[in-house]
Amino acid sequence: MSEQRVAVVTGASRGVGKGMAIALGEAGMTVYVTGRSSGGQGGASLCGEVLPGTIDETAEAVTRAGGRGIPVLCDHADDEQIQALFERVERDNGRLDILVNNATFLHENLIDAGGFWQKPLDMVRILDVGLRSAYVASYYAAPLMVRQQRGLIAFVSSFGANCYMHGPAYGAQKAGVDKLAADMAVDLEAHGVAAVSLWLGPQLTERTRVAGRLRADQYAELLAVAETPQFNGRIVEALSRDPQLASLSGKALITAELAERYGITDNGRLPPSYREQFGAPKEQHPARVV
């Protein structure tokens, strides 16, 4: 069985998942990268523009960065495919150190103007791939981590959990993964495994570059100070090694603030926290009803 640390990053064909996977590769990890885009198939789109990127390209980039990238074609709307993914990780390595729940469904009309009833009903699929799928991935990842009495389950969230952002379906998904992290942390606390939700700032991705070009008046200022996904991946890796990780488990954490804690910069600068502009993560009530 492998002694090299092992991570799974879901939804890593492009964007946040790709950058995080590469950063974990820089730390020398074996990284399983999942998604539906492979060999030119299954590319996502935004406002009619097809977005580049495949799991094969990401896996190659992970390996070039110093890790071992393994592409796994996985539709996270299919529970059986998710189960097979983690069975493969266990079979290949006998361990799992980090799960990054990043896979989500983002409708190509996400940033269009209008009320939720004026947009495609299909927007609600983010609650299937993004919320439910994160629960399922964590369900199959947790036994591997519990057995080794260590591990980190991280959910990719945003300030949209706490303010209006891209409509109610998007906001519900982000608030939902915050709650998954909070409640999974309770179940996992006796087993040395942590669960956190990460509030990322604006990201420099293939998707946001299109959005910035099409909605310059709305996004240009934010993208000028946006974070790279690799920056957030380095934060995840540092978080996984934090001796005080248990004290952070269950919380929604702003990655720009974690970067200051760990002395991590993004190409030499520290991106801003948007706590004042968009609100702060809420503390869970300590009551527990079994």
PDB file of C-alpha atoms in Angstrom:
ATOM      1  CA  MET A   1       0.000   0.000   0.000  1.00  0.00           C
ATOM      2  CA  SER A   2       1.150   3.560  -0.774  1.00  0.00           C
ATOM      3  CA  GLU A   3       2.797   5.744   1.868  1.00  0.00           C
ATOM      4  CA  GLN A   4       2.523   8.771  -0.407  1.00  0.00           C
ATOM      5  CA  ARG A   5      -0.269  11.071   0.707  1.00  0.00           C
ATOM      6  CA  VAL A   6      -3.393  10.716  -1.411  1.00  0.00           C
ATOM      7  CA  ALA A   7      -6.054  13.242  -2.382  1.00  0.00           C
ATOM      8  CA  VAL A   8      -9.254  13.229  -4.407  1.00  0.00           C
ATOM      9  CA  VAL A   9     -10.321  16.475  -6.072  1.00  0.00           C
ATOM     10  CA  THR A  10     -13.748  16.272  -7.661  1.00  0.00           C
ATOM     11  CA  GLY A  11     -14.719  18.366 -10.651  1.00  0.00           C
ATOM     12  CA  ALA A  12     -11.098  18.972 -11.663  1.00  0.00           C
ATOM     13  CA  SER A  13     -11.265  19.210 -15.441  1.00  0.00           C
ATOM     14  CA  ARG A  14     -10.763  22.963 -15.178  1.00  0.00           C
ATOM     15  CA  GLY A  15     -11.169  25.929 -12.885  1.00  0.00           C
ATOM     16  CA  VAL A  16     -10.923  25.697  -9.119  1.00  0.00           C
ATOM     17  CA  GLY A  17     -10.622  21.917  -9.064  1.00  0.00           C
ATOM     18  CA  LYS A  18      -7.807  21.897 -11.587  1.00  0.00           C
ATOM     19  CA  GLY A  19      -5.813  24.529  -9.727  1.00  0.00           C
ATOM     20  CA  MET A  20      -6.274  22.820  -6.387  1.00  0.00           C
ATOM     21  CA  ALA A  21      -5.216  19.470  -7.826  1.00  0.00           C
ATOM     22  CA  ILE A  22      -2.041  20.977  -9.294  1.00  0.00           C
ATOM     23  CA  ALA A  23      -1.172  22.608  -5.972  1.00  0.00           C
ATOM     24  CA  LEU A  24      -1.566  19.292  -4.166  1.00  0.00           C
ATOM     25  CA  GLY A  25       0.667  17.763  -6.822  1.00  0.00           C
ATOM     26  CA  GLU A  26       3.284  20.412  -6.030  1.00  0.00           C
ATOM     27  CA  ALA A  27       3.267  19.000  -2.493  1.00  0.00           C
ATOM     28  CA  GLY A  28       4.141  15.572  -3.913  1.00  0.00           C
ATOM     29  CA  MET A  29       0.739  13.974  -3.449  1.00  0.00           C
ATOM     30  CA  THR A  30      -1.033  11.347  -5.506  1.00  0.00           C
ATOM     31  CA  VAL A  31      -4.117  13.186  -6.762  1.00  0.00           C
ATOM     32  CA  TYR A  32      -7.193  11.553  -8.289  1.00  0.00           C
ATOM     33  CA  VAL A  33      -8.881  14.136 -10.499  1.00  0.00           C
ATOM     34  CA  THR A  34     -12.477  13.516 -11.472  1.00  0.00           C
ATOM     35  CA  GLY A  35     -14.859  14.960 -13.998  1.00  0.00           C
ATOM     36  CA  ARG A  36     -16.850  14.284 -17.143  1.00  0.00           C
ATOM     37  CA  SER A  37     -14.491  15.995 -19.598  1.00  0.00           C
ATOM     38  CA  SER A  38     -12.041  13.519 -21.076  1.00  0.00           C
ATOM     39  CA  GLY A  39     -10.568  13.265 -24.552  1.00  0.00           C
ATOM     40  CA  GLY A  40     -12.546  16.255 -25.736  1.00  0.00           C
ATOM     41  CA  GLN A  41     -15.853  14.915 -24.401  1.00  0.00           C
ATOM     42  CA  GLY A  42     -18.227  16.535 -21.944  1.00  0.00           C
ATOM     43  CA  GLY A  43     -16.925  20.122 -21.978  1.00  0.00           C
ATOM     44  CA  ALA A  44     -18.894  22.669 -19.939  1.00  0.00           C
ATOM     45  CA  SER A  45     -20.095  25.952 -21.402  1.00  0.00           C
ATOM     46  CA  LEU A  46     -20.937  29.449 -20.237  1.00  0.00           C
ATOM     47  CA  CYS A  47     -23.196  31.824 -22.172  1.00  0.00           C
ATOM     48  CA  GLY A  48     -22.793  29.621 -25.220  1.00  0.00           C
ATOM     49  CA  GLU A  49     -18.986  29.404 -25.072  1.00  0.00           C
ATOM     50  CA  VAL A  50     -17.434  25.963 -24.601  1.00  0.00           C
ATOM     51  CA  LEU A  51     -14.861  25.964 -21.800  1.00  0.00           C
ATOM     52  CA  PRO A  52     -11.545  24.151 -22.295  1.00  0.00           C
ATOM     53  CA  GLY A  53     -10.071  21.497 -20.017  1.00  0.00           C
ATOM     54  CA  THR A  54     -10.162  17.754 -19.363  1.00  0.00           C
ATOM     55  CA  ILE A  55      -9.274  15.459 -16.479  1.00  0.00           C
ATOM     56  CA  ASP A  56      -6.442  14.038 -18.577  1.00  0.00           C
ATOM     57  CA  GLU A  57      -4.854  17.484 -18.963  1.00  0.00           C
ATOM     58  CA  THR A  58      -5.227  18.160 -15.264  1.00  0.00           C
ATOM     59  CA  ALA A  59      -3.673  14.814 -14.297  1.00  0.00           C
ATOM     60  CA  GLU A  60      -0.708  15.520 -16.576  1.00  0.00           C
ATOM     61  CA  ALA A  61      -0.275  18.951 -14.964  1.00  0.00           C
ATOM     62  CA  VAL A  62      -0.349  17.372 -11.490  1.00  0.00           C
ATOM     63  CA  THR A  63       2.424  14.991 -12.503  1.00  0.00           C
ATOM     64  CA  ARG A  64       4.491  17.792 -14.042  1.00  0.00           C
ATOM     65  CA  ALA A  65       4.122  19.720 -10.781  1.00  0.00           C
ATOM     66  CA  GLY A  66       5.802  16.900  -8.863  1.00  0.00           C
ATOM     67  CA  GLY A  67       2.931  14.681  -7.816  1.00  0.00           C
ATOM     68  CA  ARG A  68       1.136  11.763  -9.426  1.00  0.00           C
ATOM     69  CA  GLY A  69      -2.001  12.681 -11.308  1.00  0.00           C
ATOM     70  CA  ILE A  70      -4.641  10.042 -11.961  1.00  0.00           C
ATOM     71  CA  PRO A  71      -7.652  10.967 -14.117  1.00  0.00           C
ATOM     72  CA  VAL A  72     -10.942   9.248 -13.300  1.00  0.00           C
ATOM     73  CA  LEU A  73     -13.958   9.734 -15.538  1.00  0.00           C
ATOM     74  CA  CYS A  74     -16.807  10.209 -13.066  1.00  0.00           C
ATOM     75  CA  ASP A  75     -20.274  11.675 -13.394  1.00  0.00           C
ATOM     76  CA  HIS A  76     -21.012  12.916  -9.877  1.00  0.00           C
ATOM     77  CA  ALA A  77     -24.741  12.670 -10.565  1.00  0.00           C
ATOM     78  CA  ASP A  78     -24.282   8.877 -10.431  1.00  0.00           C
ATOM     79  CA  ASP A  79     -23.832   7.430  -6.926  1.00  0.00           C
ATOM     80  CA  GLU A  80     -22.435   4.178  -8.269  1.00  0.00           C
ATOM     81  CA  GLN A  81     -19.670   5.980 -10.141  1.00  0.00           C
ATOM     82  CA  ILE A  82     -18.748   7.870  -6.983  1.00  0.00           C
ATOM     83  CA  GLN A  83     -18.653   4.625  -5.010  1.00  0.00           C
ATOM     84  CA  ALA A  84     -16.426   3.025  -7.649  1.00  0.00           C
ATOM     85  CA  LEU A  85     -14.048   5.986  -7.451  1.00  0.00           C
ATOM     86  CA  PHE A  86     -13.389   5.509  -3.748  1.00  0.00           C
ATOM     87  CA  GLU A  87     -13.200   1.743  -4.053  1.00  0.00           C
ATOM     88  CA  ARG A  88     -10.430   2.317  -6.588  1.00  0.00           C
ATOM     89  CA  VAL A  89      -8.622   4.754  -4.277  1.00  0.00           C
ATOM     90  CA  GLU A  90      -8.762   2.201  -1.458  1.00  0.00           C
ATOM     91  CA  ARG A  91      -7.666  -0.644  -3.694  1.00  0.00           C
ATOM     92  CA  ASP A  92      -4.753   1.320  -5.146  1.00  0.00           C
ATOM     93  CA  ASN A  93      -3.503   3.024  -1.999  1.00  0.00           C
ATOM     94  CA  GLY A  94      -5.226   1.777   1.125  1.00  0.00           C
ATOM     95  CA  ARG A  95      -5.520   5.370   2.320  1.00  0.00           C
ATOM     96  CA  LEU A  96      -7.027   8.784   1.651  1.00  0.00           C
ATOM     97  CA  ASP A  97      -5.734  11.984   3.225  1.00  0.00           C
ATOM     98  CA  ILE A  98      -7.710  14.780   1.548  1.00  0.00           C
ATOM     99  CA  LEU A  99     -11.054  14.974  -0.219  1.00  0.00           C
ATOM    100  CA  VAL A 100     -11.871  18.256  -1.931  1.00  0.00           C
ATOM    101  CA  ASN A 101     -15.577  18.376  -2.775  1.00  0.00           C
ATOM    102  CA  ASN A 102     -15.487  20.777  -5.689  1.00  0.00           C
ATOM    103  CA  ALA A 103     -17.696  19.146  -8.358  1.00  0.00           C
ATOM    104  CA  THR A 104     -20.811  21.166  -8.995  1.00  0.00           C
ATOM    105  CA  PHE A 105     -23.304  21.899 -11.737  1.00  0.00           C
ATOM    106  CA  LEU A 106     -23.077  25.494 -12.951  1.00  0.00           C
ATOM    107  CA  HIS A 107     -25.684  26.290 -15.569  1.00  0.00           C
ATOM    108  CA  GLU A 108     -24.407  28.218 -18.566  1.00  0.00           C
ATOM    109  CA  ASN A 109     -27.016  30.921 -17.859  1.00  0.00           C
ATOM    110  CA  LEU A 110     -25.985  31.278 -14.215  1.00  0.00           C
ATOM    111  CA  ILE A 111     -24.981  34.938 -14.463  1.00  0.00           C
ATOM    112  CA  ASP A 112     -27.884  36.053 -16.652  1.00  0.00           C
ATOM    113  CA  ALA A 113     -30.145  38.777 -15.304  1.00  0.00           C
ATOM    114  CA  GLY A 114     -33.647  37.933 -14.099  1.00  0.00           C
ATOM    115  CA  GLY A 115     -35.520  36.215 -11.306  1.00  0.00           C
ATOM    116  CA  PHE A 116     -35.130  32.510 -10.627  1.00  0.00           C
ATOM    117  CA  TRP A 117     -38.509  31.802 -12.263  1.00  0.00           C
ATOM    118  CA  GLN A 118     -37.286  33.487 -15.448  1.00  0.00           C
ATOM    119  CA  LYS A 119     -34.255  31.233 -15.774  1.00  0.00           C
ATOM    120  CA  PRO A 120     -34.187  27.540 -16.741  1.00  0.00           C
ATOM    121  CA  LEU A 121     -35.537  25.186 -14.077  1.00  0.00           C
ATOM    122  CA  ASP A 122     -32.387  23.157 -14.746  1.00  0.00           C
ATOM    123  CA  MET A 123     -30.534  25.636 -12.485  1.00  0.00           C
ATOM    124  CA  VAL A 124     -31.709  23.522  -9.555  1.00  0.00           C
ATOM    125  CA  ARG A 125     -29.405  20.670 -10.630  1.00  0.00           C
ATOM    126  CA  ILE A 126     -26.716  22.347  -8.517  1.00  0.00           C
ATOM    127  CA  LEU A 127     -28.488  20.747  -5.559  1.00  0.00           C
ATOM    128  CA  ASP A 128     -27.881  17.320  -7.136  1.00  0.00           C
ATOM    129  CA  VAL A 129     -24.322  17.851  -8.367  1.00  0.00           C
ATOM    130  CA  GLY A 130     -22.814  20.195  -5.839  1.00  0.00           C
ATOM    131  CA  LEU A 131     -24.728  19.393  -2.654  1.00  0.00           C
ATOM    132  CA  ARG A 132     -26.031  15.833  -2.788  1.00  0.00           C
ATOM    133  CA  SER A 133     -22.960  14.624  -4.678  1.00  0.00           C
ATOM    134  CA  ALA A 134     -20.683  16.120  -2.016  1.00  0.00           C
ATOM    135  CA  TYR A 135     -22.567  14.185   0.644  1.00  0.00           C
ATOM    136  CA  VAL A 136     -22.181  10.968  -1.348  1.00  0.00           C
ATOM    137  CA  ALA A 137     -18.449  11.485  -1.948  1.00  0.00           C
ATOM    138  CA  SER A 138     -17.919  12.208   1.745  1.00  0.00           C
ATOM    139  CA  TYR A 139     -19.955   9.114   2.646  1.00  0.00           C
ATOM    140  CA  TYR A 140     -17.551   6.889   0.743  1.00  0.00           C
ATOM    141  CA  ALA A 141     -14.400   8.809   1.725  1.00  0.00           C
ATOM    142  CA  ALA A 142     -15.077   8.890   5.465  1.00  0.00           C
ATOM    143  CA  PRO A 143     -14.488   5.163   6.205  1.00  0.00           C
ATOM    144  CA  LEU A 144     -10.992   5.334   4.686  1.00  0.00           C
ATOM    145  CA  MET A 145     -10.111   8.320   6.856  1.00  0.00           C
ATOM    146  CA  VAL A 146     -11.757   6.979  10.006  1.00  0.00           C
ATOM    147  CA  ARG A 147      -9.767   3.770   9.684  1.00  0.00           C
ATOM    148  CA  GLN A 148      -6.481   5.687   9.616  1.00  0.00           C
ATOM    149  CA  GLN A 149      -7.697   8.160  12.278  1.00  0.00           C
ATOM    150  CA  ARG A 150      -6.796  11.228  10.222  1.00  0.00           C
ATOM    151  CA  GLY A 151      -7.939  13.080   7.146  1.00  0.00           C
ATOM    152  CA  LEU A 152      -9.533  16.247   5.810  1.00  0.00           C
ATOM    153  CA  ILE A 153     -12.824  16.650   3.960  1.00  0.00           C
ATOM    154  CA  ALA A 154     -13.022  20.111   2.401  1.00  0.00           C
ATOM    155  CA  PHE A 155     -16.055  21.627   0.702  1.00  0.00           C
ATOM    156  CA  VAL A 156     -15.652  24.443  -1.812  1.00  0.00           C
ATOM    157  CA  SER A 157     -18.048  27.199  -0.818  1.00  0.00           C
ATOM    158  CA  SER A 158     -18.224  30.975  -1.182  1.00  0.00           C
ATOM    159  CA  PHE A 159     -19.621  34.165   0.279  1.00  0.00           C
ATOM    160  CA  GLY A 160     -22.770  33.241  -1.633  1.00  0.00           C
ATOM    161  CA  ALA A 161     -23.657  31.127   1.403  1.00  0.00           C
ATOM    162  CA  ASN A 162     -24.332  34.351   3.281  1.00  0.00           C
ATOM    163  CA  CYS A 163     -25.410  36.943   0.700  1.00  0.00           C
ATOM    164  CA  TYR A 164     -27.378  37.034  -2.546  1.00  0.00           C
ATOM    165  CA  MET A 165     -25.108  35.669  -5.268  1.00  0.00           C
ATOM    166  CA  HIS A 166     -26.221  34.228  -8.638  1.00  0.00           C
ATOM    167  CA  GLY A 167     -29.700  33.377  -7.358  1.00  0.00           C
ATOM    168  CA  PRO A 168     -31.313  31.064  -4.797  1.00  0.00           C
ATOM    169  CA  ALA A 169     -30.144  27.705  -6.173  1.00  0.00           C
ATOM    170  CA  TYR A 170     -26.482  28.748  -6.052  1.00  0.00           C
ATOM    171  CA  GLY A 171     -26.910  30.232  -2.573  1.00  0.00           C
ATOM    172  CA  ALA A 172     -28.688  27.157  -1.237  1.00  0.00           C
ATOM    173  CA  GLN A 173     -25.887  24.905  -2.477  1.00  0.00           C
ATOM    174  CA  LYS A 174     -23.204  27.003  -0.793  1.00  0.00           C
ATOM    175  CA  ALA A 175     -25.134  27.252   2.466  1.00  0.00           C
ATOM    176  CA  GLY A 176     -25.788  23.528   2.223  1.00  0.00           C
ATOM    177  CA  VAL A 177     -22.146  22.502   2.011  1.00  0.00           C
ATOM    178  CA  ASP A 178     -21.386  24.762   4.978  1.00  0.00           C
ATOM    179  CA  LYS A 179     -23.936  22.774   6.976  1.00  0.00           C
ATOM    180  CA  LEU A 180     -22.569  19.448   5.701  1.00  0.00           C
ATOM    181  CA  ALA A 181     -19.134  20.422   7.012  1.00  0.00           C
ATOM    182  CA  ALA A 182     -20.544  21.529  10.370  1.00  0.00           C
ATOM    183  CA  ASP A 183     -22.547  18.366  10.997  1.00  0.00           C
ATOM    184  CA  MET A 184     -20.055  15.889   9.529  1.00  0.00           C
ATOM    185  CA  ALA A 185     -17.459  17.387  11.864  1.00  0.00           C
ATOM    186  CA  VAL A 186     -19.593  16.332  14.827  1.00  0.00           C
ATOM    187  CA  ASP A 187     -19.763  12.736  13.608  1.00  0.00           C
ATOM    188  CA  LEU A 188     -16.046  12.676  12.795  1.00  0.00           C
ATOM    189  CA  GLU A 189     -14.601  14.442  15.840  1.00  0.00           C
ATOM    190  CA  ALA A 190     -13.818  11.246  17.743  1.00  0.00           C
ATOM    191  CA  HIS A 191     -11.946   9.807  14.763  1.00  0.00           C
ATOM    192  CA  GLY A 192      -9.267  12.418  14.062  1.00  0.00           C
ATOM    193  CA  VAL A 193     -10.933  13.509  10.817  1.00  0.00           C
ATOM    194  CA  ALA A 194     -11.800  17.130  10.064  1.00  0.00           C
ATOM    195  CA  ALA A 195     -14.482  18.624   7.826  1.00  0.00           C
ATOM    196  CA  VAL A 196     -14.385  22.274   6.770  1.00  0.00           C
ATOM    197  CA  SER A 197     -16.103  24.513   4.259  1.00  0.00           C
ATOM    198  CA  LEU A 198     -13.911  27.001   2.404  1.00  0.00           C
ATOM    199  CA  TRP A 199     -15.116  30.420   1.330  1.00  0.00           C
ATOM    200  CA  LEU A 200     -13.083  31.346  -1.729  1.00  0.00           C
ATOM    201  CA  GLY A 201     -12.899  34.840  -3.143  1.00  0.00           C
ATOM    202  CA  PRO A 202     -13.344  35.539  -6.872  1.00  0.00           C
ATOM    203  CA  GLN A 203     -11.314  33.045  -8.879  1.00  0.00           C
ATOM    204  CA  LEU A 204      -9.257  33.396 -12.043  1.00  0.00           C
ATOM    205  CA  THR A 205     -10.642  30.512 -14.078  1.00  0.00           C
ATOM    206  CA  GLU A 206     -11.721  29.768 -17.625  1.00  0.00           C
ATOM    207  CA  ARG A 207     -15.301  30.469 -16.544  1.00  0.00           C
ATOM    208  CA  THR A 208     -14.656  33.804 -14.830  1.00  0.00           C
ATOM    209  CA  ARG A 209     -12.549  35.050 -17.739  1.00  0.00           C
ATOM    210  CA  VAL A 210     -15.591  34.608 -19.977  1.00  0.00           C
ATOM    211  CA  ALA A 211     -17.821  36.259 -17.371  1.00  0.00           C
ATOM    212  CA  GLY A 212     -15.377  39.138 -17.027  1.00  0.00           C
ATOM    213  CA  ARG A 213     -15.410  39.749 -20.748  1.00  0.00           C
ATOM    214  CA  LEU A 214     -19.196  39.540 -21.092  1.00  0.00           C
ATOM    215  CA  ARG A 215     -20.030  41.397 -17.862  1.00  0.00           C
ATOM    216  CA  ALA A 216     -17.068  43.749 -17.537  1.00  0.00           C
ATOM    217  CA  ASP A 217     -19.115  46.355 -15.656  1.00  0.00           C
ATOM    218  CA  GLN A 218     -20.024  43.778 -13.008  1.00  0.00           C
ATOM    219  CA  TYR A 219     -16.886  41.652 -12.693  1.00  0.00           C
ATOM    220  CA  ALA A 220     -13.841  43.608 -13.921  1.00  0.00           C
ATOM    221  CA  GLU A 221     -13.052  45.178 -10.550  1.00  0.00           C
ATOM    222  CA  LEU A 222     -13.351  41.891  -8.660  1.00  0.00           C
ATOM    223  CA  LEU A 223     -11.296  39.932 -11.173  1.00  0.00           C
ATOM    224  CA  ALA A 224      -8.496  42.484 -10.940  1.00  0.00           C
ATOM    225  CA  VAL A 225      -7.821  41.210  -7.403  1.00  0.00           C
ATOM    226  CA  ALA A 226      -9.048  37.638  -7.912  1.00  0.00           C
ATOM    227  CA  GLU A 227      -7.335  34.552  -6.527  1.00  0.00           C
ATOM    228  CA  THR A 228      -5.730  31.762  -8.511  1.00  0.00           C
ATOM    229  CA  PRO A 229      -7.109  28.293  -7.806  1.00  0.00           C
ATOM    230  CA  GLN A 230      -3.547  27.065  -7.100  1.00  0.00           C
ATOM    231  CA  PHE A 231      -3.390  29.553  -4.208  1.00  0.00           C
ATOM    232  CA  ASN A 232      -6.414  27.883  -2.646  1.00  0.00           C
ATOM    233  CA  GLY A 233      -4.952  24.436  -3.236  1.00  0.00           C
ATOM    234  CA  ARG A 234      -1.840  25.388  -1.289  1.00  0.00           C
ATOM    235  CA  ILE A 235      -4.100  26.529   1.534  1.00  0.00           C
ATOM    236  CA  VAL A 236      -5.901  23.160   1.559  1.00  0.00           C
ATOM    237  CA  GLU A 237      -2.563  21.356   1.756  1.00  0.00           C
ATOM    238  CA  ALA A 238      -1.339  23.573   4.621  1.00  0.00           C
ATOM    239  CA  LEU A 239      -4.660  23.159   6.420  1.00  0.00           C
ATOM    240  CA  SER A 240      -4.343  19.372   6.222  1.00  0.00           C
ATOM    241  CA  ARG A 241      -1.024  19.600   8.100  1.00  0.00           C
ATOM    242  CA  ASP A 242      -2.140  22.146  10.710  1.00  0.00           C
ATOM    243  CA  PRO A 243      -1.552  20.757  14.228  1.00  0.00           C
ATOM    244  CA  GLN A 244      -4.648  22.720  15.291  1.00  0.00           C
ATOM    245  CA  LEU A 245      -6.860  21.340  12.525  1.00  0.00           C
ATOM    246  CA  ALA A 246      -9.289  19.764  14.982  1.00  0.00           C
ATOM    247  CA  SER A 247     -10.120  23.216  16.375  1.00  0.00           C
ATOM    248  CA  LEU A 248     -11.122  24.385  12.880  1.00  0.00           C
ATOM    249  CA  SER A 249     -13.236  21.352  12.013  1.00  0.00           C
ATOM    250  CA  GLY A 250     -16.882  22.138  11.371  1.00  0.00           C
ATOM    251  CA  LYS A 251     -16.245  25.764  10.487  1.00  0.00           C
ATOM    252  CA  ALA A 252     -16.699  27.779   7.331  1.00  0.00           C
ATOM    253  CA  LEU A 253     -13.326  29.429   6.753  1.00  0.00           C
ATOM    254  CA  ILE A 254     -12.321  32.318   4.496  1.00  0.00           C
ATOM    255  CA  THR A 255      -9.315  31.130   2.501  1.00  0.00           C
ATOM    256  CA  ALA A 256      -7.730  34.595   2.245  1.00  0.00           C
ATOM    257  CA  GLU A 257      -7.645  34.672   6.054  1.00  0.00           C
ATOM    258  CA  LEU A 258      -6.206  31.157   6.235  1.00  0.00           C
ATOM    259  CA  ALA A 259      -3.475  32.281   3.829  1.00  0.00           C
ATOM    260  CA  GLU A 260      -2.383  34.892   6.338  1.00  0.00           C
ATOM    261  CA  ARG A 261      -2.368  32.233   9.080  1.00  0.00           C
ATOM    262  CA  TYR A 262      -0.079  29.984   7.012  1.00  0.00           C
ATOM    263  CA  GLY A 263       2.061  32.672   5.372  1.00  0.00           C
ATOM    264  CA  ILE A 264       0.853  31.799   1.878  1.00  0.00           C
ATOM    265  CA  THR A 265       0.730  34.398  -0.884  1.00  0.00           C
ATOM    266  CA  ASP A 266      -0.748  34.374  -4.359  1.00  0.00           C
ATOM    267  CA  ASN A 267       2.116  35.254  -6.677  1.00  0.00           C
ATOM    268  CA  GLY A 268       3.577  37.466  -3.975  1.00  0.00           C
ATOM    269  CA  ARG A 269       0.394  39.155  -2.779  1.00  0.00           C
ATOM    270  CA  LEU A 270      -2.253  38.387  -0.191  1.00  0.00           C
ATOM    271  CA  PRO A 271      -5.744  38.524  -1.730  1.00  0.00           C
ATOM    272  CA  PRO A 272      -8.315  40.448   0.290  1.00  0.00           C
ATOM    273  CA  SER A 273     -10.917  38.918   2.557  1.00  0.00           C
ATOM    274  CA  TYR A 274     -14.429  39.997   1.637  1.00  0.00           C
ATOM    275  CA  ARG A 275     -15.740  39.672   5.186  1.00  0.00           C
ATOM    276  CA  GLU A 276     -16.810  43.324   5.359  1.00  0.00           C
ATOM    277  CA  GLN A 277     -18.378  43.460   1.893  1.00  0.00           C
ATOM    278  CA  PHE A 278     -20.236  40.139   1.825  1.00  0.00           C
ATOM    279  CA  GLY A 279     -20.501  39.012   5.434  1.00  0.00           C
ATOM    280  CA  ALA A 280     -18.809  36.571   7.775  1.00  0.00           C
ATOM    281  CA  PRO A 281     -19.358  32.836   8.279  1.00  0.00           C
ATOM    282  CA  LYS A 282     -21.928  32.093  10.937  1.00  0.00           C
ATOM    283  CA  GLU A 283     -21.130  30.112  14.055  1.00  0.00           C
ATOM    284  CA  GLN A 284     -23.173  26.963  14.600  1.00  0.00           C
ATOM    285  CA  HIS A 285     -25.166  26.696  17.817  1.00  0.00           C
ATOM    286  CA  PRO A 286     -23.502  24.171  20.154  1.00  0.00           C
ATOM    287  CA  ALA A 287     -26.725  22.244  20.838  1.00  0.00           C
ATOM    288  CA  ARG A 288     -26.723  18.621  19.665  1.00  0.00           C
ATOM    289  CA  VAL A 289     -29.861  16.568  19.214  1.00  0.00           C
ATOM    290  CA  VAL A 290     -29.206  12.903  18.442  1.00  0.00           C
TER     291      VAL A 290
END
